Structure formats: C-alpha cells, structure tokens
Coordinates of C-alpha atoms in Angstrom, one line a residue:
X1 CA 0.0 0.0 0.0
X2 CA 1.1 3.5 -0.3
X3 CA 0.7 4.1 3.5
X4 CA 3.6 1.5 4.3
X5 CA 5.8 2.5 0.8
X6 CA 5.2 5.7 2.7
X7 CA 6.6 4.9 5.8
X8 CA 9.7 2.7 4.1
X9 CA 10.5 5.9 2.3
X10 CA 11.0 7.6 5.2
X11 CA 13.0 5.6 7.3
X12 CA 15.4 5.0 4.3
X13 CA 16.1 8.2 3.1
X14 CA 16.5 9.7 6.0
X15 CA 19.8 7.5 6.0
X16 CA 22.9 10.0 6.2
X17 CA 25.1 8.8 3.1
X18 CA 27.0 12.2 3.1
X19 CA 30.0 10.2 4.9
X20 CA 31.7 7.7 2.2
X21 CA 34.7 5.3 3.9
X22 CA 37.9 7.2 3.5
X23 CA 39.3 4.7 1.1
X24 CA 36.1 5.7 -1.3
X25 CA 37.2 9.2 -0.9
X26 CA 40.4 8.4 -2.3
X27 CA 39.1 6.2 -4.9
X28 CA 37.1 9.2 -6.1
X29 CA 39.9 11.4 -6.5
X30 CA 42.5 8.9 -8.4
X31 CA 42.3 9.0 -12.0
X32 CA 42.1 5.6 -13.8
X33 CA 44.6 3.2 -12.7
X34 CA 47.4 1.6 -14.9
X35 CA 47.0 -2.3 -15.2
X36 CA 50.3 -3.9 -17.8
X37 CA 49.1 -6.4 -20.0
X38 CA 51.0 -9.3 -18.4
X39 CA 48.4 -8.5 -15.0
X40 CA 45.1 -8.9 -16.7
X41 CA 44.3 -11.4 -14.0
X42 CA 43.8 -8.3 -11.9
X43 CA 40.9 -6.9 -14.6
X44 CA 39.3 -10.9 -15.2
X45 CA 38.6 -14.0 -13.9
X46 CA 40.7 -16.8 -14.1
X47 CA 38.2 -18.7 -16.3
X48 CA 38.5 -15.9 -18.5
X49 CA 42.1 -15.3 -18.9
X50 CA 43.2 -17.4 -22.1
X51 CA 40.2 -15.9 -24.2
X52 CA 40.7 -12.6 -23.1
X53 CA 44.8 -12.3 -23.5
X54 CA 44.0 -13.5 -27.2
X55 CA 41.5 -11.4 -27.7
X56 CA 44.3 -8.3 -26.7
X57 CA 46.4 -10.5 -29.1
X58 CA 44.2 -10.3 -32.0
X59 CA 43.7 -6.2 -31.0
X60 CA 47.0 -5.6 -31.2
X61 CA 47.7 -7.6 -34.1
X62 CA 44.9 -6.3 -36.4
X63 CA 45.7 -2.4 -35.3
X64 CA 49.6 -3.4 -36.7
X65 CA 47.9 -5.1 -40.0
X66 CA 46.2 -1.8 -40.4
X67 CA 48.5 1.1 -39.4
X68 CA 51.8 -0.4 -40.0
X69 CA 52.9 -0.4 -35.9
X70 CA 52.0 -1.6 -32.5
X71 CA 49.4 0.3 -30.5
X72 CA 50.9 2.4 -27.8
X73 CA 48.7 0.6 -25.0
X74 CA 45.1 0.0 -24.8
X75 CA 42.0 1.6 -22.9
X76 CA 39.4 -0.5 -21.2
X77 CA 36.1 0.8 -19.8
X78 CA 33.4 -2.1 -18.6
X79 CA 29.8 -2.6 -19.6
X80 CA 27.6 -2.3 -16.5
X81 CA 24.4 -4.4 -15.0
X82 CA 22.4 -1.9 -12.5
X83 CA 20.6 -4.5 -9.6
X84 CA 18.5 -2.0 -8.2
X85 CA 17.1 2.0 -9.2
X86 CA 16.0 2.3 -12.4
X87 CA 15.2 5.3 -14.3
X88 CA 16.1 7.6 -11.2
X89 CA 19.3 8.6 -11.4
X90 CA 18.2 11.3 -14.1
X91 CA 16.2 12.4 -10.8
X92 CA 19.1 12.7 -8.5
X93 CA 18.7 9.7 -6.4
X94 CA 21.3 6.8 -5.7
X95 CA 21.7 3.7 -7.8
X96 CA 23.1 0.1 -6.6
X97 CA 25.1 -0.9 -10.1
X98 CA 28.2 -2.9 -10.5
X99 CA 30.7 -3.3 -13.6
X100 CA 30.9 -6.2 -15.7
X101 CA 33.8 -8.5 -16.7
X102 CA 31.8 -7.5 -20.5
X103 CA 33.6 -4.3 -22.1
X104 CA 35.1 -2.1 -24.5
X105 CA 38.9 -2.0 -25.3
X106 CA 40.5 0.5 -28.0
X107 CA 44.2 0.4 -28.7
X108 CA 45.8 3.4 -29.5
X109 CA 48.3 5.3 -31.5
X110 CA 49.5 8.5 -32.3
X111 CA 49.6 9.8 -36.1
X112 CA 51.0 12.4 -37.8
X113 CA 47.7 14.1 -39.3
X114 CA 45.7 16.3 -37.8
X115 CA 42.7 13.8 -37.6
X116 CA 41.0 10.4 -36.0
X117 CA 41.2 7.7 -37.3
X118 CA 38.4 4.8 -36.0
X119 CA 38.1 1.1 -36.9
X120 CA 36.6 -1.8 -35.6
X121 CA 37.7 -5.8 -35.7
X122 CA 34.0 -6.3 -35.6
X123 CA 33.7 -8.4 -38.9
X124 CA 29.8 -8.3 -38.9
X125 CA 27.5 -6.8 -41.3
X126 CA 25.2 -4.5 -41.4
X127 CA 21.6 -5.9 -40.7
X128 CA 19.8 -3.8 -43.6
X129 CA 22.6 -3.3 -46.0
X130 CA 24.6 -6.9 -45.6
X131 CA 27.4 -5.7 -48.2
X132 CA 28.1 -2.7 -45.4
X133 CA 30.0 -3.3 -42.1
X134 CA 27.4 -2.9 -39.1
X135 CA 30.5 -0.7 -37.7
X136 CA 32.4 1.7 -40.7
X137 CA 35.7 2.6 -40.4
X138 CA 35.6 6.4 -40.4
X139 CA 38.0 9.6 -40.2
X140 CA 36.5 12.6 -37.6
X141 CA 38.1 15.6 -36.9
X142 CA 40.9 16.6 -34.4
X143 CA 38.9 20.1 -34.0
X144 CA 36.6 19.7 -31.0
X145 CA 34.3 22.7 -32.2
X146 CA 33.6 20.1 -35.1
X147 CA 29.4 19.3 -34.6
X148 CA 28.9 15.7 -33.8
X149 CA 27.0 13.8 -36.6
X150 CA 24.1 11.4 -35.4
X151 CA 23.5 8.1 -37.3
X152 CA 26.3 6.5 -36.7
X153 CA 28.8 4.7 -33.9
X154 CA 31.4 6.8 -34.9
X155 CA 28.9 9.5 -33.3
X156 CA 29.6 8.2 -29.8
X157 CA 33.6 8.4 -30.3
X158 CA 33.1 11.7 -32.1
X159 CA 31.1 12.7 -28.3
X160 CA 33.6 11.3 -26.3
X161 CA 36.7 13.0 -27.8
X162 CA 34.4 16.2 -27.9
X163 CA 34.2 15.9 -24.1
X164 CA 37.4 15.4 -22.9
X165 CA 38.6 18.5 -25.1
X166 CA 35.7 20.8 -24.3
X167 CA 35.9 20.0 -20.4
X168 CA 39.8 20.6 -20.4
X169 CA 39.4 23.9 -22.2
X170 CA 36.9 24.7 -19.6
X171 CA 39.0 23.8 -16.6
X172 CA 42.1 25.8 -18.8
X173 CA 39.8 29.3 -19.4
X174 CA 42.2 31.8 -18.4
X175 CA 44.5 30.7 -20.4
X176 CA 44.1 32.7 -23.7
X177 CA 46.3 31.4 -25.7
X178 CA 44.4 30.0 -29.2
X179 CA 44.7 26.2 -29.9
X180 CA 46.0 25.9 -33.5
X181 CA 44.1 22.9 -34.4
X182 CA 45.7 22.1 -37.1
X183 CA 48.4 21.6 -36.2
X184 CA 47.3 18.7 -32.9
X185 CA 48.8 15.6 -34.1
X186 CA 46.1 12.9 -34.5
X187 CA 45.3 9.4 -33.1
X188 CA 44.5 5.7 -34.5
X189 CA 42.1 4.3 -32.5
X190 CA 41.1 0.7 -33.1
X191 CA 38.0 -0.8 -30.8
X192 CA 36.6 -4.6 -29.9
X193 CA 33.7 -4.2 -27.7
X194 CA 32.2 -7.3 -26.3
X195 CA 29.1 -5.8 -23.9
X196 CA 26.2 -6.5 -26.2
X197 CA 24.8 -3.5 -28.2
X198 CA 21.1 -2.7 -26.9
X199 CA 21.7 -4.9 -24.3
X200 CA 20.6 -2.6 -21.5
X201 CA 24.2 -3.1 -20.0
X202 CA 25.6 0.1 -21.2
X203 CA 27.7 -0.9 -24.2
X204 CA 27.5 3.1 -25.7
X205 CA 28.6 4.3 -22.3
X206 CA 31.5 1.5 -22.3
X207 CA 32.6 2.8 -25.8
X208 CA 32.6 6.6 -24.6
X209 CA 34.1 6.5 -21.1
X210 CA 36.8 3.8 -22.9
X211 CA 37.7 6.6 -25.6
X212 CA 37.5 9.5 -23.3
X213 CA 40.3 8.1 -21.2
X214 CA 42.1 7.3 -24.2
X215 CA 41.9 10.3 -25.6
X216 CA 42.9 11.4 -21.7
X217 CA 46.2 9.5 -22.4
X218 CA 47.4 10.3 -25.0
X219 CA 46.9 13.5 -24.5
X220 CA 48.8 13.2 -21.0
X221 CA 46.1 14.7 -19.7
X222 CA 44.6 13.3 -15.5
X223 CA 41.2 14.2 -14.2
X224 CA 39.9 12.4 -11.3
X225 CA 37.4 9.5 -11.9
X226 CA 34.4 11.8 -10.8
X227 CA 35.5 14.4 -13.4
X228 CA 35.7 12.2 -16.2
X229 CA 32.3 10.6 -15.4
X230 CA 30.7 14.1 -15.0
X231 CA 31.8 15.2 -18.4
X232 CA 31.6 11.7 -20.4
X233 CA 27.3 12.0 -18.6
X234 CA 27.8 15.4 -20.4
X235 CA 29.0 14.7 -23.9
X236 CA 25.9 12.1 -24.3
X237 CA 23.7 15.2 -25.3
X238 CA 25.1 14.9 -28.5
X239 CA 24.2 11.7 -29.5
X240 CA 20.6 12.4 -28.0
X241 CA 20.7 10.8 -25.1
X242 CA 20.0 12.6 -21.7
X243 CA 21.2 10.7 -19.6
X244 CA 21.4 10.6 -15.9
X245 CA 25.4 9.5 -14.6
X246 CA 25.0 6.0 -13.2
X247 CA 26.4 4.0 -16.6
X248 CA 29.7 6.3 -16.7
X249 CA 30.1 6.6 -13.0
X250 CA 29.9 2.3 -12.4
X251 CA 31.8 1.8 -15.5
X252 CA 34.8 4.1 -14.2
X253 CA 34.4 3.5 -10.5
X254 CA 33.7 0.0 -10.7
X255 CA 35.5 -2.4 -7.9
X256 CA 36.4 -6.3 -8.1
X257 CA 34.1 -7.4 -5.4
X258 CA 31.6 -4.7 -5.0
X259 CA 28.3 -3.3 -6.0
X260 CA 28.6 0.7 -5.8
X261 CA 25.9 2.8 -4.1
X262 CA 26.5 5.5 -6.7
X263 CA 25.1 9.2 -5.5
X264 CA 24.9 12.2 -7.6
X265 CA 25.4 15.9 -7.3
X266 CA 28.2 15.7 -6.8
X267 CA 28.9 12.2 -7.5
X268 CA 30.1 9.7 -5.3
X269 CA 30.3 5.9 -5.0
X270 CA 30.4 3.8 -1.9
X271 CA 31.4 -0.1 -1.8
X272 CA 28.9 -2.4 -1.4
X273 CA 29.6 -6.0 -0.5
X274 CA 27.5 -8.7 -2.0
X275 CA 25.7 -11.5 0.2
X276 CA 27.8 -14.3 0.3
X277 CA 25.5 -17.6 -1.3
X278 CA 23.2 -15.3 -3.7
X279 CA 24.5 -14.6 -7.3
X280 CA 22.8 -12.2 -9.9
X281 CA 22.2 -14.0 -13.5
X282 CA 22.1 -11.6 -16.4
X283 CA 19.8 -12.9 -19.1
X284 CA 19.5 -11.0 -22.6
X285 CA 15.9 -11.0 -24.7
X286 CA 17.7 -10.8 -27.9
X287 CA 15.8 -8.1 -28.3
X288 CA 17.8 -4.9 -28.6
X289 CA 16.6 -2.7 -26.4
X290 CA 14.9 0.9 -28.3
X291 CA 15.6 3.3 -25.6
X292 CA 17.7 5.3 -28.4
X293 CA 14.8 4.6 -31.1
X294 CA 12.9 7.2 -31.0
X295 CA 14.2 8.2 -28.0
X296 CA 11.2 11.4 -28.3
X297 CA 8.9 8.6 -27.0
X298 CA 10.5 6.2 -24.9
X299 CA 13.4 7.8 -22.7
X300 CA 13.6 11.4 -23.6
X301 CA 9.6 11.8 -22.8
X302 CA 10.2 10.3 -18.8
X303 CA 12.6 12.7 -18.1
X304 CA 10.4 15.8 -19.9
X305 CA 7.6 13.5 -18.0
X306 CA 10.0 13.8 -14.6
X307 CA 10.6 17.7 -14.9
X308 CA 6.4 18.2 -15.4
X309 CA 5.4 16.3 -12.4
X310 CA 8.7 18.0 -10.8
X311 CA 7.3 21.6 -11.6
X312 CA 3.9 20.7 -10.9
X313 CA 4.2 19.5 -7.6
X314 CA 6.0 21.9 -6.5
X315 CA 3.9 24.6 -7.4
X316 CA 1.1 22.2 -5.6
X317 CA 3.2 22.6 -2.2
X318 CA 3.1 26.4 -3.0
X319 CA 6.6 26.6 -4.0
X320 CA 6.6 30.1 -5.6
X321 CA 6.0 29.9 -9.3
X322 CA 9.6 31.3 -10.3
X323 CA 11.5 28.9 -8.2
X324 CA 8.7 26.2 -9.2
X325 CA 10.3 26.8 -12.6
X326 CA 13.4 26.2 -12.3
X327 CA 13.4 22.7 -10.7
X328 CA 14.8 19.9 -12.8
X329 CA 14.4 16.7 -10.4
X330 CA 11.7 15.5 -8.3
X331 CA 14.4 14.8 -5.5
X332 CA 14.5 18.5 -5.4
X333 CA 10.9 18.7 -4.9
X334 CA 11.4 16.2 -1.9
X335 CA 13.9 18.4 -0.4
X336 CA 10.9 21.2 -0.2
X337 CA 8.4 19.5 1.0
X338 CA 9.2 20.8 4.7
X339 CA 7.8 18.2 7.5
X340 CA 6.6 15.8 5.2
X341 CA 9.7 15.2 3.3
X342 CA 9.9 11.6 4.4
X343 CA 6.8 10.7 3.0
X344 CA 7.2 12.1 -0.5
X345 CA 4.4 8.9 -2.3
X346 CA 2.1 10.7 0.9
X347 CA 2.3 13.8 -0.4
X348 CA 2.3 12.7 -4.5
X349 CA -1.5 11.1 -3.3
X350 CA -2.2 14.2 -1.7
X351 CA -1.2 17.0 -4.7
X352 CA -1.6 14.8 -8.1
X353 CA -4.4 12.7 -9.8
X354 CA -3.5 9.8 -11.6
X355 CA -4.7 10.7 -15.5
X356 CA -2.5 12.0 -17.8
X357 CA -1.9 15.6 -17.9
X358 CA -2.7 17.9 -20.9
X359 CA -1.2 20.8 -22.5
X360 CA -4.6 22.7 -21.7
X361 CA -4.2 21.6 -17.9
X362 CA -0.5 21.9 -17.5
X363 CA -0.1 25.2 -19.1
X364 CA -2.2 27.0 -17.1
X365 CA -1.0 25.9 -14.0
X366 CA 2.3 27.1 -14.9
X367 CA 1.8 30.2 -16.2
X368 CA 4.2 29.5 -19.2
X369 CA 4.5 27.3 -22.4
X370 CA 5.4 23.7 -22.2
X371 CA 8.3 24.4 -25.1
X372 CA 9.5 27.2 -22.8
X373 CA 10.9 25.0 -19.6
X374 CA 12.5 23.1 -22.7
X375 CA 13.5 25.5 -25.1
X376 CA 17.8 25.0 -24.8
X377 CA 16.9 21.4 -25.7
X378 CA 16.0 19.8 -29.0
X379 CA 15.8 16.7 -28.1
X380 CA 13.4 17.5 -25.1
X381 CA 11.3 19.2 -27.5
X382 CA 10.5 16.5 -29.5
X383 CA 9.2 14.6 -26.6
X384 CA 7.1 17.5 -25.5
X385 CA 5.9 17.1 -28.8
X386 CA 4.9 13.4 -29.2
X387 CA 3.5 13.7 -26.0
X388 CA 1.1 16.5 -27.0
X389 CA 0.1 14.4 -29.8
X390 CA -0.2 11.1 -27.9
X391 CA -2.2 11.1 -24.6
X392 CA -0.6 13.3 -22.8
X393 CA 1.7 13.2 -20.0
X394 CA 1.7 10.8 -16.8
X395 CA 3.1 12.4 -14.3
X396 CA 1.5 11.2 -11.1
X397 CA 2.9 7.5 -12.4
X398 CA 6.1 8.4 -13.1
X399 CA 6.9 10.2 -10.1
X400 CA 5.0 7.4 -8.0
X401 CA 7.5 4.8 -10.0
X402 CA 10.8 7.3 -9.0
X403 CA 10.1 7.8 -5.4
X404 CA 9.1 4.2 -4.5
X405 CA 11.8 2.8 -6.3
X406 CA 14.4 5.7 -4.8
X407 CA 13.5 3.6 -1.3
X408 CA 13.9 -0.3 -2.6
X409 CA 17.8 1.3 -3.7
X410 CA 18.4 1.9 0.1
X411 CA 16.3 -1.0 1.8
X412 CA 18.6 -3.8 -0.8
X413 CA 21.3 -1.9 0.5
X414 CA 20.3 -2.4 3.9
X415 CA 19.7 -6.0 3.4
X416 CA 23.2 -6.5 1.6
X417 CA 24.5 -6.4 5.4
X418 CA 22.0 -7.7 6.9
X419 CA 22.7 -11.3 8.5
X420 CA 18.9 -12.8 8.8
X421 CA 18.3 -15.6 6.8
X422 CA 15.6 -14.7 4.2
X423 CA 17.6 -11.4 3.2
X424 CA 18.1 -13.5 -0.1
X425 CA 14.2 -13.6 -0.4
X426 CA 13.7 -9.8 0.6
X427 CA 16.1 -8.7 -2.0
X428 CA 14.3 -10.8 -5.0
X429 CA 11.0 -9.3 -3.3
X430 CA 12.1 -5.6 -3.5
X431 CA 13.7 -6.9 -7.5
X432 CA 10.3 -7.9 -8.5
X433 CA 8.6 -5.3 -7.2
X434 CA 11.0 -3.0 -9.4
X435 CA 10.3 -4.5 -12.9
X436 CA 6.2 -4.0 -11.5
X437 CA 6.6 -0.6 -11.3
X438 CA 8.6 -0.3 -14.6
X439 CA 6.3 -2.3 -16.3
X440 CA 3.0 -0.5 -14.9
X441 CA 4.1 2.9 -14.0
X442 CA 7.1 3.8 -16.3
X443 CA 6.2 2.0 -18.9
X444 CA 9.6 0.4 -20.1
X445 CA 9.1 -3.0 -20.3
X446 CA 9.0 -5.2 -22.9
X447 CA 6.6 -8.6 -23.7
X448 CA 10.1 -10.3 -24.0
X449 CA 11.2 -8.9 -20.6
X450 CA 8.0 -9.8 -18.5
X451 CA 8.7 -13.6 -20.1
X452 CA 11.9 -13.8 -18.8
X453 CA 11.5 -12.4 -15.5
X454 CA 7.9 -14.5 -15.1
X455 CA 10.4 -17.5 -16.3
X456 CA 12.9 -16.9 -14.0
X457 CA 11.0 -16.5 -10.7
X458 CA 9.5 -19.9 -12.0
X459 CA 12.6 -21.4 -12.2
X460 CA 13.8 -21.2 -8.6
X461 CA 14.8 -17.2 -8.5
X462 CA 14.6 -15.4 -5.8
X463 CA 13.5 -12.5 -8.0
X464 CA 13.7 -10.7 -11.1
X465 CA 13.1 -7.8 -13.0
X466 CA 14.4 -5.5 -16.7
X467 CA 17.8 -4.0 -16.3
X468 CA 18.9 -0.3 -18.3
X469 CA 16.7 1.3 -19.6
X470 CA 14.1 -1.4 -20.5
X471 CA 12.1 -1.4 -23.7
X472 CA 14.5 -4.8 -24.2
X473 CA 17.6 -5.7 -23.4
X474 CA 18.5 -7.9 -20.6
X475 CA 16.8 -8.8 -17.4
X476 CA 19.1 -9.7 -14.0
X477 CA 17.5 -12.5 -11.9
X478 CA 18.7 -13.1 -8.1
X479 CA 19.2 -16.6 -8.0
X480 CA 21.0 -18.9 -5.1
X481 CA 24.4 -19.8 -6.1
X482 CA 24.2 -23.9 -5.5
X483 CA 21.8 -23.5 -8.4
X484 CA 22.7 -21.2 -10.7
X485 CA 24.0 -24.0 -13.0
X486 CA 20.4 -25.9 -13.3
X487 CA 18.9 -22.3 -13.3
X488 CA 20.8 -21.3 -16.5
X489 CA 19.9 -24.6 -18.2
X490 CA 16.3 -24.1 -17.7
X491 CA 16.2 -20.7 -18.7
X492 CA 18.4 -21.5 -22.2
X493 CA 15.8 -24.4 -22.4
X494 CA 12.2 -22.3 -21.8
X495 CA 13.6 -19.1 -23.9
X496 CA 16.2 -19.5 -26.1
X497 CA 16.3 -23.2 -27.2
X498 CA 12.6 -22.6 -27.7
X499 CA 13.1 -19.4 -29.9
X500 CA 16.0 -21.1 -31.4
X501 CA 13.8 -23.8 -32.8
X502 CA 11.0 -21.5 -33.8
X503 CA 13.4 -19.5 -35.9
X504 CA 12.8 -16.3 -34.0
X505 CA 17.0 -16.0 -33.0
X506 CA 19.7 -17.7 -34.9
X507 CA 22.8 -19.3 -32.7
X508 CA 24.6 -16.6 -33.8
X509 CA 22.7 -14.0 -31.6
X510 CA 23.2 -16.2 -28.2
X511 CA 26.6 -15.5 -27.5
X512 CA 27.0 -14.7 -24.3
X513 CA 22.9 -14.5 -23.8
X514 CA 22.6 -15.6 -20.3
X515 CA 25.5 -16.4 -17.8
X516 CA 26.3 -15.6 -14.0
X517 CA 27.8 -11.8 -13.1
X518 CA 30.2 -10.4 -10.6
X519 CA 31.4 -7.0 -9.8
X520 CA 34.5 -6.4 -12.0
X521 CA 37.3 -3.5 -11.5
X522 CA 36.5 0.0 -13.8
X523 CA 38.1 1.6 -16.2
X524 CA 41.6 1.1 -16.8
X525 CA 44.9 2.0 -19.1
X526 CA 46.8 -1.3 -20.3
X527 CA 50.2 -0.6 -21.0
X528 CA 51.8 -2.9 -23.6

C-alpha cells in the first residue's frame, strides 16, 4: 500500500550517506589506474584469462595489419548491469550498479595528421545493407568545435573526444592562448567491444568513457574519476541521449568485489559487499533494447515527463512559481516539502491525480509554455511534442515509480548487510517489485522482458526484474548460487532453445545470452 511505501520511504532516506569510507574518498579522487598487459588477472577472472589475453592479441595484431605499428597501449572501460534503481538517477537519487567483466577496449596510436582515425575488428554486417560493415571505419576531426554527426557509432567516439577536449578547455579558461588545431597531431584508435549492443548493460557508455580516457592518455592529460564521469554523462547530449550518470560513473568507479551505491550531485560511489550464497544472472531478450529509437517517446519523454510532475508538484506545495520553474528533479521537490519530506508517495496522493496531464491543464497551471521549460533542448522538444500528440503526460505515475523505487535502492542496500536468513528472499521481493513498477508505472518494459523475469522466478529465482533502460535488453535475476547451474539450463531451455527452434533467433545472436555476473574493476589504461 502507499501508507507502508510511505513509511519505508521515510525511514530509508533519511539514511545520512553524506559520509563515504575514506578509502572511497580516495578512490574518487584517483584518475584511472594503470594495469600492464602481463596483469590482466587483476581486470578478469581466471576462467577468462586465455580468451581474453587472445582477444588483446588479435587487437593488437589487427591495429599493426592496419597502421603499419604496434598500439601504444590500450584503454578499457566495462559494460555495466544496474541491480536495483531504475530510471532515477536522471532524478538525482542513488543507484546500486556494478561493472561487468563484458567491455570495450580500444588500442591506441599516435599519427602524424591532424585527424582520427576509427576502426573496428568487428567483422559483422550491417543488418539492412549486408554488403556494409554494421561498424564503418571512419575519419573525424581533431577540431573539438567540429558538430557531432548522429547516425552512426562513430557519433559516440566523435562525443567522447568532444568531451574530454571541451571539459579541459573549460577547466584551462584563463589561459588565452588559441589552440591551433591544425596543427594537434592525431590518433588511431582501433576498438573490440564485447558488452552486447542494446543490451541494457551500457555498451554506448563502455565505448565513450573507454575513448575518453584514451583520448585522456594520450593527451597526457589526468582528471579524477568523478571528473571524467561528469563530463563523459555530459557529452551524451550529443548523440541524443540525456542521460542521468549512473552507466559512466559504475563503468569508471567500478571495484572487483563490490556493488557501488552510486550518488549524484556531486557524484560519489560507496562499496557495497555482495551477500555471500546469492548470485545475480544476467539474461538478454535478444531483443535490442529501443531506448535510443525514438528516443522522443521512450526515454527522452520520462525525463520531460519527470521535470512536469517535478514543476507541478511543486507549485502544488506552493513553491513560488519562479522557483517552481526552475526545478529539474523531483528529489529536489522532496527536499521542499518541509515536514513531510519523508513521506514524498504521501504527499504525491495528496497534490496529483492519476490521469495524464494535458497541454490545456498543464499550461495554465504554470503560467508559461510547455516548449518554454525546454526551449535549450531539442531533443526534449520533440518529446514535448509526441507527448502532446499522444495522450498526454503521466506524471503522477512516473513520479509514484521514481520515489518508490528511490526507497527499494536503500532497503537492498540495507539487506546487503544484513545477516537474517531470508535477506536473499527480501532482495528478490524488492527486484520484483521493481520491474512492477517499470512495467506498470514507467512503462519500459517489454513482452520479451516480462517472459523472462515471469520464467525466471519460476525457475527457482529469488527474483527478477528488466535492467537499463528497459524497452528490451536484458533482465538480471537473483538466483542462489548452489543452483545457478540448473537455473541457467532451464532458462536457455524455456527461452532461447525454444526461440532457437521457432526461428525467431539464430545461434549466432546467443553468444554470451545468459551467464552468472560479478562485480569487476572499472576503467583502466593497459600498457603494452
């Protein structure tokens, strides 16, 4: 019931996370570590070793095929899998992700002219034009002032280099002396990426924070981890995505061992050990997940959604309208809501109705234009538009879904230390719960993803529920670990053997479709 969400709410975020260990603090300030290519055991798994040191093998050798010379080293940044706190880091509220041993490496190399040059040892094709690689070889520009062209993957490592140039001319201001871009030497980059594309587990934020810090590099230029995820969040915007921190931050702050309670503004990550006898299995639709299709109507519109409900609660609490205005997150809201601030779903019952909003409700209310709280953002623009044109806007069940789910983050915290003996059942509770709300109130879910997480409790899990963004992609299931094994041959069996046979997948798309997960080290430099 809302009541007893309530009363959760409350008791968990009142919890005083200001205060991270000291060693966190120092982990915050380092920049990315250096790990030499004779220590990957320190990056994988032993059970992974002799695939991954060929797969740096065949890196290195197909970067010499094509550029005549050895990489200089090679940049790593991992995939992530978030367990808990979905769609609310946008909002300004924690997230409990962890990295994956799945990532994105790019070797390196300087060049003489003044430009990028990008390949891939990807030898696929592309799905609509099969005489076309699905990733081109391409040439961008050393001149960060260059506008990034959307359409393509080269658009994310066009962002990235963008990012890490734009946020070190910021930090450099006073200085007034003028770059001569032309005269920059350039840089080979040559990338393998093995986190699945549309996955849900963050392969576009993989591929950017693992350029950025190459660019960092060999550019000899050191920001602390919480710089580089701030700006590699930043540089996002211009492939389209707004996105909210969590997939940079994990995939950069990520620890062998540990989930990360990642908080925001300003960000900060704290070290969350894992219950000992529970194991979280990563399971992948096959269905790419379309959070940057359309993105107008999927993940763009909840965050435009977000802001509204943001805005009009506030001015529901009386907030004056100019400050109303101005708020961005509905954690902000929260922080204004004077004696009742630890009841936030109380006071969402209380100040909002549950239909959609209109443009002829909303606008009055504000006293202003919808396109005007948007208008420095195209991209939020066209979600205010397809909203307008398509039922409206639910606010009530978006913010219901952000502040509920904002309180299962802390209480699977909580239970991660906890020592009773059904914490392992709590913690699939709370999981299940989650994909509820995102399937019912933030609409992001997926026919493929409610089979597999309905499969998986059926199968023995503990719970279940959509990881990333949702709209497909992967789901995560909490399962014990003296049956993970049978759990994973039931799962292939029910889902993918049965697809396989139908013809809906072919064995080429179930590479690495389902398998166990545990918290892997972030982003590093590999010297050769």
């Amino acid at each position: 019931s809302l009541s007893s969400l309530a009363s959760s709410v409350s008791h968990y975020l009142a919890m005083d996370l200001e205060i991270a260990s000291e060693v966190d603090k120092a982990r915050m300030k380092d920049t990315v570590p250096q790990i030499h290519i004779r220590r990957l055991e320190h990056v994988y798994d032993f059970s992974e070793l002799t695939d991954q040191r060929n797969r740096y093998a065949n890196l290195r050798e197909e970067f010499k095929k094509l550029h005549g010379a050895e990489p200089d080293f090679i940049a790593r940044a991992p995939g992530r899998v978030n367990l808990i706190g979905e769609h609310i880091d946008y909002e300004g509220y924690s997230v409990l992700p962890m990295a994956l041993s799945l990532d994105v490496i790019v070797a390196c190399g300087m060049r003489s002219e003044a430009h990028i040059h990008v390949s891939n040892v990807s030898k696929e094709v592309d799905a609509e034009d099969p005489t076309k690689p699905k990733y081109e070889a391409g040439i961008l520009s050393i001149d960060p002032r260059e506008p990034v062209k959307r359409g393509s993957w080269l658009s994310y490592v066009q962002a990235a280099y963008k990012g890490v140039l734009e946020y070190f001319m910021w930090k450099h201001r006073d200085n007034k002396a003028e770059i001569l871009w032309p005269r920059q030497k350039g840089m080979n980059l040559m990338v393998d990426g093995r986190v699945p594309q549309g996955s849900g587990l963050s392969s576009s934020s993989a591929l950017v924070c693992a350029i950025a810090i190459a660019v960092m590099h060999i550019k000899k230029m050191s920001f602390t981890k919480a710089e580089i995820a701030e700006f590699c969040r930043e540089c996002e915007k211009y492939v389209g995505t707004q996105s909210g921190g969590m997939d940079q931050a994990i995939s950069l702050m990520g620890e062998k061992g540990f989930a990360k309670l990642i908080d925001f503004n300003p960000v900060k990550a704290h070290s969350v050990p894992l219950p000992l006898g529970g194991i979280f299995v990563i399971a992948n639709t096959v269905v790419a997940s379309l959070k940057a299709k359309a993105p107008e109507s999927k993940y763009n519109l909840r965050v435009v959604e977000c802001t509204l409900a943001a805005v009009v609660l506030a001015l529901a609490l009386d907030v004056p309208k100019g400050e109303a205005l101005k708020l961005k997150t509905l954690k902000e809201v929260q922080e204004r809501m004077g004696d009742k601030k630890d009841s936030p779903l109380v006071v969402l019952e209380e100040k909002m109705h549950a239909e959609p909003y209109d443009r002829a409700e909303l606008e009055p209310l504000m006293g202003v234009k919808l396109e005007a709280l948007f208008k420095d953002n195209e991209d939020f623009l066209k979600a205010v538009k397809y909203g307008d044109a398509n039922k409206g806007f639910q606010l009530y069940n978006r913010a219901l879904h952000v502040y509920s789910e904002a309180a299962r983050v802390y209480k699977i915290r909580q239970l991660c230390a906890d020592d009773s003996k059904d914490k392992f059942q709590s913690i699939g509770r709370l999981m299940t719960e989650s994909h509820r709300s995102c399937k019912t109130l933030y609409d992001c879910s997926s026919p493929e993803l409610d089979e597999l997480v309905k499969l998986a409790i059926e199968n023995g899990a503990y719970g279940a529920r959509l990881t990333g963004a949702g709209w497909g992609g992967c789901i995560v299931a909490y399962v014990s670990e003296n049956t993970k094994n049978r759990f994973i041959e039931e799962i292939y069996r029910s889902y993918y053997k049965k697809n396989l046979d139908s013809g809906k997948f072919e064995r080429s798309q179930l590479r690495d479709c389902i398998f166990p997960s545990k918290p892997s080290p972030g982003a590093c430099i590999i010297p050769l």
